[in-house]
Amino acid sequence: MNVISTHLLLLFMLQALIFTSDVVAEQKPALHWGYVHFPPYFVETAPGLAEGELAALLQRVMQDLQLEMRAQQYPNRRMINLLNEGGLDLAMVISSVLTQQHLYLRSAQPVAMMELAVYWQPGTQPVRQLSDLNNSRLIVMSGYTYGGLREKLEPGNGFIRQLVQIEQHRLGIEALQLDRGEYFLSYRHAMPPESEHQLNYHILDSIEMFLWLRQALPNSGLLMQQIDALLERYNNEAQAAPMP
């Protein structure tokens, strides 16, 4: 074989290798991330696109790991059911939402701290502890577990007189204003800032939110280790950053 033929053969083999690598990269499936409408953490801007504080965090993780992600917003109950069926690759939820935790790996540190608060209109009897809601008409988010409190709040358990379920936090404020309920149980960070000037509120508890990765994914253990390392790095960078 002459020199020219050898060079052509090597060039062909190199092109074939590059093409094969590209095909493998293209065939690598995007991770399916499911979320609910939960501003300012998650907000759908277009089908398959999400913005918000935690959406940006997850997008940064995926970018640093050079992984593709497919974002999809779901109604509250559908999201929880799909998660517990093992139908999502990624999720950011509090632990009580996930009843089938053996299907997922949990991040070593929380990605957010949720303040559980109760809201009411001026003139309504104040609430300082959960027992103050006894025999009240309570507005709650559909599908939310509230850190394990949800079952206790069912009217059949004799604690809450009437339960009104809504899908979005702004609808909870409207329900209060329309007197559909006396109190609204919500997460403070998800409430519009102006609500704290319009309504009275009291923080009942703080609940951690974690990132969850489906355990059945290839190399899920290694992937979660990489995610944990990135989350720790981001946290250290944030703490070291000068105060504005």
Tab-separated table of C-alpha atoms in Angstrom:
chain	number	residue	atom	x	y	z
A	1	MET	CA	0.000	0.000	0.000
A	2	ASN	CA	1.489	3.362	-1.025
A	3	VAL	CA	1.721	6.462	1.171
A	4	ILE	CA	-1.275	8.172	-0.432
A	5	SER	CA	-3.489	5.120	0.071
A	6	THR	CA	-2.390	4.855	3.696
A	7	HIS	CA	-3.221	8.511	4.328
A	8	LEU	CA	-6.621	8.103	2.690
A	9	LEU	CA	-7.350	5.038	4.806
A	10	LEU	CA	-6.376	6.841	8.008
A	11	LEU	CA	-8.509	9.833	7.028
A	12	PHE	CA	-11.479	7.565	6.359
A	13	MET	CA	-11.054	5.810	9.718
A	14	LEU	CA	-10.816	9.160	11.538
A	15	GLN	CA	-13.983	10.448	9.864
A	16	ALA	CA	-15.784	7.206	10.709
A	17	LEU	CA	-14.714	7.535	14.359
A	18	ILE	CA	-15.929	11.141	14.551
A	19	PHE	CA	-19.224	10.191	12.911
A	20	THR	CA	-19.717	7.288	15.325
A	21	SER	CA	-19.019	9.545	18.325
A	22	ASP	CA	-21.521	12.106	17.042
A	23	VAL	CA	-24.181	9.427	16.595
A	24	VAL	CA	-23.631	8.117	20.131
A	25	ALA	CA	-23.872	11.654	21.526
A	26	GLU	CA	-27.032	12.357	19.541
A	27	GLN	CA	-28.651	9.114	20.667
A	28	LYS	CA	-28.043	9.826	24.362
A	29	PRO	CA	-31.570	10.401	25.700
A	30	ALA	CA	-32.449	13.675	27.380
A	31	LEU	CA	-33.336	13.422	31.062
A	32	HIS	CA	-37.038	13.962	31.704
A	33	TRP	CA	-37.579	16.656	34.339
A	34	GLY	CA	-41.125	17.120	35.617
A	35	TYR	CA	-42.301	20.122	37.631
A	36	VAL	CA	-45.420	22.042	38.638
A	37	HIS	CA	-46.247	25.720	38.257
A	38	PHE	CA	-44.501	27.101	41.336
A	39	PRO	CA	-43.150	30.634	40.903
A	40	PRO	CA	-40.563	31.882	41.568
A	41	TYR	CA	-38.981	28.400	41.508
A	42	PHE	CA	-40.530	26.972	38.312
A	43	VAL	CA	-42.494	28.808	35.609
A	44	GLU	CA	-43.225	27.476	32.125
A	45	THR	CA	-42.350	30.094	29.497
A	46	ALA	CA	-43.085	27.875	26.474
A	47	PRO	CA	-43.653	24.144	25.913
A	48	GLY	CA	-40.458	22.423	27.037
A	49	LEU	CA	-38.964	25.609	28.504
A	50	ALA	CA	-38.930	26.683	32.152
A	51	GLU	CA	-37.579	29.649	34.075
A	52	GLY	CA	-37.240	30.377	37.768
A	53	GLU	CA	-34.717	30.143	40.582
A	54	LEU	CA	-34.542	26.352	40.794
A	55	ALA	CA	-35.101	25.860	37.067
A	56	ALA	CA	-31.957	27.931	36.482
A	57	LEU	CA	-30.066	25.872	39.069
A	58	LEU	CA	-30.995	22.587	37.391
A	59	GLN	CA	-30.159	23.963	33.951
A	60	ARG	CA	-26.730	24.979	35.251
A	61	VAL	CA	-26.153	21.469	36.618
A	62	MET	CA	-27.120	19.879	33.300
A	63	GLN	CA	-24.913	22.281	31.369
A	64	ASP	CA	-21.889	21.593	33.575
A	65	LEU	CA	-22.465	17.842	33.185
A	66	GLN	CA	-23.001	18.261	29.421
A	67	LEU	CA	-26.357	16.496	29.630
A	68	GLU	CA	-29.580	17.246	27.800
A	69	MET	CA	-32.810	17.771	29.722
A	70	ARG	CA	-36.457	17.730	28.641
A	71	ALA	CA	-38.593	19.921	30.896
A	72	GLN	CA	-42.336	19.371	31.190
A	73	GLN	CA	-44.882	21.072	33.426
A	74	TYR	CA	-47.696	18.977	34.919
A	75	PRO	CA	-50.795	19.626	37.032
A	76	ASN	CA	-50.050	19.062	40.714
A	77	ARG	CA	-51.683	15.643	41.134
A	78	ARG	CA	-50.433	14.316	37.787
A	79	MET	CA	-46.882	15.322	38.668
A	80	ILE	CA	-47.007	13.511	42.028
A	81	ASN	CA	-48.534	10.359	40.519
A	82	LEU	CA	-45.993	10.276	37.702
A	83	LEU	CA	-43.135	10.771	40.148
A	84	ASN	CA	-44.239	7.895	42.374
A	85	GLU	CA	-44.654	5.639	39.341
A	86	GLY	CA	-40.994	6.211	38.470
A	87	GLY	CA	-42.007	8.136	35.366
A	88	LEU	CA	-39.611	11.068	35.836
A	89	ASP	CA	-35.828	11.148	35.650
A	90	LEU	CA	-35.477	14.358	37.662
A	91	ALA	CA	-37.610	16.222	40.171
A	92	MET	CA	-37.253	18.858	42.870
A	93	VAL	CA	-39.758	18.186	45.648
A	94	ILE	CA	-40.030	17.822	49.412
A	95	SER	CA	-39.568	14.297	50.745
A	96	SER	CA	-43.190	13.736	51.792
A	97	VAL	CA	-44.342	14.053	48.159
A	98	LEU	CA	-42.346	10.961	47.189
A	99	THR	CA	-43.940	7.894	48.768
A	100	GLN	CA	-41.869	5.517	46.590
A	101	GLN	CA	-38.466	6.847	47.593
A	102	HIS	CA	-36.716	3.579	46.709
A	103	LEU	CA	-37.154	4.538	43.042
A	104	TYR	CA	-34.941	7.616	43.383
A	105	LEU	CA	-31.648	8.894	44.724
A	106	ARG	CA	-31.790	12.067	46.822
A	107	SER	CA	-29.306	14.915	46.725
A	108	ALA	CA	-27.038	15.145	49.762
A	109	GLN	CA	-28.095	18.706	50.497
A	110	PRO	CA	-31.421	20.493	49.996
A	111	VAL	CA	-31.833	22.793	47.022
A	112	ALA	CA	-34.278	25.061	48.877
A	113	MET	CA	-35.820	25.634	52.287
A	114	MET	CA	-39.593	26.053	52.156
A	115	GLU	CA	-41.400	28.152	54.767
A	116	LEU	CA	-44.882	26.752	55.342
A	117	ALA	CA	-47.199	29.617	56.271
A	118	VAL	CA	-50.888	30.237	56.849
A	119	TYR	CA	-52.500	33.412	55.433
A	120	TRP	CA	-55.706	35.219	56.359
A	121	GLN	CA	-57.454	38.510	55.715
A	122	PRO	CA	-57.380	41.385	58.227
A	123	GLY	CA	-60.163	40.952	60.753
A	124	THR	CA	-59.932	37.149	60.812
A	125	GLN	CA	-58.830	35.416	64.014
A	126	PRO	CA	-54.994	35.159	63.978
A	127	VAL	CA	-53.212	31.802	63.776
A	128	ARG	CA	-50.063	31.095	65.783
A	129	GLN	CA	-49.974	27.296	65.592
A	130	LEU	CA	-51.573	24.521	63.576
A	131	SER	CA	-54.190	23.774	66.241
A	132	ASP	CA	-55.615	27.289	65.726
A	133	LEU	CA	-57.002	26.058	62.389
A	134	ASN	CA	-59.363	23.679	64.183
A	135	ASN	CA	-62.920	23.763	62.767
A	136	SER	CA	-61.961	26.333	60.131
A	137	ARG	CA	-62.547	26.603	56.385
A	138	LEU	CA	-59.101	26.049	54.883
A	139	ILE	CA	-57.817	26.664	51.346
A	140	VAL	CA	-55.020	24.338	50.188
A	141	MET	CA	-53.070	23.582	47.026
A	142	SER	CA	-54.349	20.506	45.203
A	143	GLY	CA	-51.960	17.568	45.527
A	144	TYR	CA	-49.654	19.231	48.067
A	145	THR	CA	-48.603	17.140	51.072
A	146	TYR	CA	-47.408	20.094	53.181
A	147	GLY	CA	-44.624	18.052	54.711
A	148	GLY	CA	-46.978	15.240	55.715
A	149	LEU	CA	-49.764	17.437	57.160
A	150	ARG	CA	-52.184	16.955	54.278
A	151	GLU	CA	-53.827	13.772	55.571
A	152	LYS	CA	-54.579	15.390	58.934
A	153	LEU	CA	-56.334	18.253	57.145
A	154	GLU	CA	-58.970	16.058	55.496
A	155	PRO	CA	-62.440	17.083	56.753
A	156	GLY	CA	-63.252	13.468	57.646
A	157	ASN	CA	-60.573	13.531	60.346
A	158	GLY	CA	-62.526	16.052	62.403
A	159	PHE	CA	-59.919	18.827	62.395
A	160	ILE	CA	-60.858	21.016	59.418
A	161	ARG	CA	-64.510	21.856	58.817
A	162	GLN	CA	-64.196	22.533	55.078
A	163	LEU	CA	-61.317	22.084	52.624
A	164	VAL	CA	-61.123	24.152	49.425
A	165	GLN	CA	-58.568	22.976	46.844
A	166	ILE	CA	-56.992	25.224	44.209
A	167	GLU	CA	-54.232	24.722	41.600
A	168	GLN	CA	-52.184	27.940	41.863
A	169	HIS	CA	-51.150	30.233	44.694
A	170	ARG	CA	-52.734	33.342	43.180
A	171	LEU	CA	-56.061	31.477	43.136
A	172	GLY	CA	-55.658	30.900	46.867
A	173	ILE	CA	-55.462	34.649	47.428
A	174	GLU	CA	-58.554	35.158	45.277
A	175	ALA	CA	-60.383	32.447	47.227
A	176	LEU	CA	-59.572	34.255	50.483
A	177	GLN	CA	-60.829	37.545	49.077
A	178	LEU	CA	-64.045	35.861	47.912
A	179	ASP	CA	-64.490	34.310	51.382
A	180	ARG	CA	-64.353	30.766	50.028
A	181	GLY	CA	-62.191	29.995	53.043
A	182	GLU	CA	-60.918	31.673	56.191
A	183	TYR	CA	-57.278	30.615	55.848
A	184	PHE	CA	-54.884	29.667	53.068
A	185	LEU	CA	-52.023	27.217	53.675
A	186	SER	CA	-49.128	28.026	51.365
A	187	TYR	CA	-45.371	28.298	50.983
A	188	ARG	CA	-44.216	31.821	51.673
A	189	HIS	CA	-41.618	31.989	48.901
A	190	ALA	CA	-44.266	31.099	46.314
A	191	MET	CA	-46.627	33.897	47.324
A	192	PRO	CA	-46.611	37.207	45.409
A	193	PRO	CA	-44.627	39.837	47.383
A	194	GLU	CA	-47.640	42.149	47.603
A	195	SER	CA	-49.612	39.455	49.451
A	196	GLU	CA	-47.653	40.175	52.632
A	197	HIS	CA	-48.998	43.725	52.568
A	198	GLN	CA	-52.570	42.647	51.796
A	199	LEU	CA	-52.801	39.654	54.137
A	200	ASN	CA	-51.699	38.586	57.592
A	201	TYR	CA	-49.589	35.443	57.871
A	202	HIS	CA	-47.679	33.242	60.276
A	203	ILE	CA	-44.882	30.755	59.500
A	204	LEU	CA	-45.730	27.303	60.846
A	205	ASP	CA	-42.705	25.271	59.751
A	206	SER	CA	-39.637	25.066	57.490
A	207	ILE	CA	-39.397	22.125	55.073
A	208	GLU	CA	-36.431	21.076	52.938
A	209	MET	CA	-36.715	20.519	49.184
A	210	PHE	CA	-34.318	18.070	47.505
A	211	LEU	CA	-33.289	17.090	44.001
A	212	TRP	CA	-34.285	13.509	43.114
A	213	LEU	CA	-32.737	11.328	40.394
A	214	ARG	CA	-34.359	8.136	39.086
A	215	GLN	CA	-32.288	5.227	40.341
A	216	ALA	CA	-32.927	3.031	37.282
A	217	LEU	CA	-30.971	5.402	35.035
A	218	PRO	CA	-27.611	4.059	33.796
A	219	ASN	CA	-24.817	4.980	36.241
A	220	SER	CA	-27.300	6.844	38.448
A	221	GLY	CA	-25.065	6.541	41.519
A	222	LEU	CA	-22.113	8.163	39.774
A	223	LEU	CA	-24.362	10.813	38.255
A	224	MET	CA	-25.781	11.746	41.664
A	225	GLN	CA	-22.257	12.010	43.067
A	226	GLN	CA	-21.433	14.464	40.283
A	227	ILE	CA	-24.623	16.431	40.950
A	228	ASP	CA	-23.848	16.579	44.679
A	229	ALA	CA	-20.329	17.830	43.951
A	230	LEU	CA	-21.701	20.598	41.731
A	231	LEU	CA	-24.349	21.643	44.264
A	232	GLU	CA	-21.677	21.846	46.961
A	233	ARG	CA	-19.448	23.900	44.669
A	234	TYR	CA	-22.276	26.307	43.817
A	235	ASN	CA	-23.084	26.699	47.505
A	236	ASN	CA	-19.450	27.428	48.387
A	237	GLU	CA	-19.206	29.960	45.565
A	238	ALA	CA	-22.371	31.701	46.749
A	239	GLN	CA	-21.086	31.910	50.321
A	240	ALA	CA	-17.722	33.268	49.171
A	241	ALA	CA	-19.277	35.906	46.908
A	242	PRO	CA	-19.161	39.477	48.307
A	243	MET	CA	-22.411	40.869	49.622
A	244	PRO	CA	-24.061	43.364	47.220
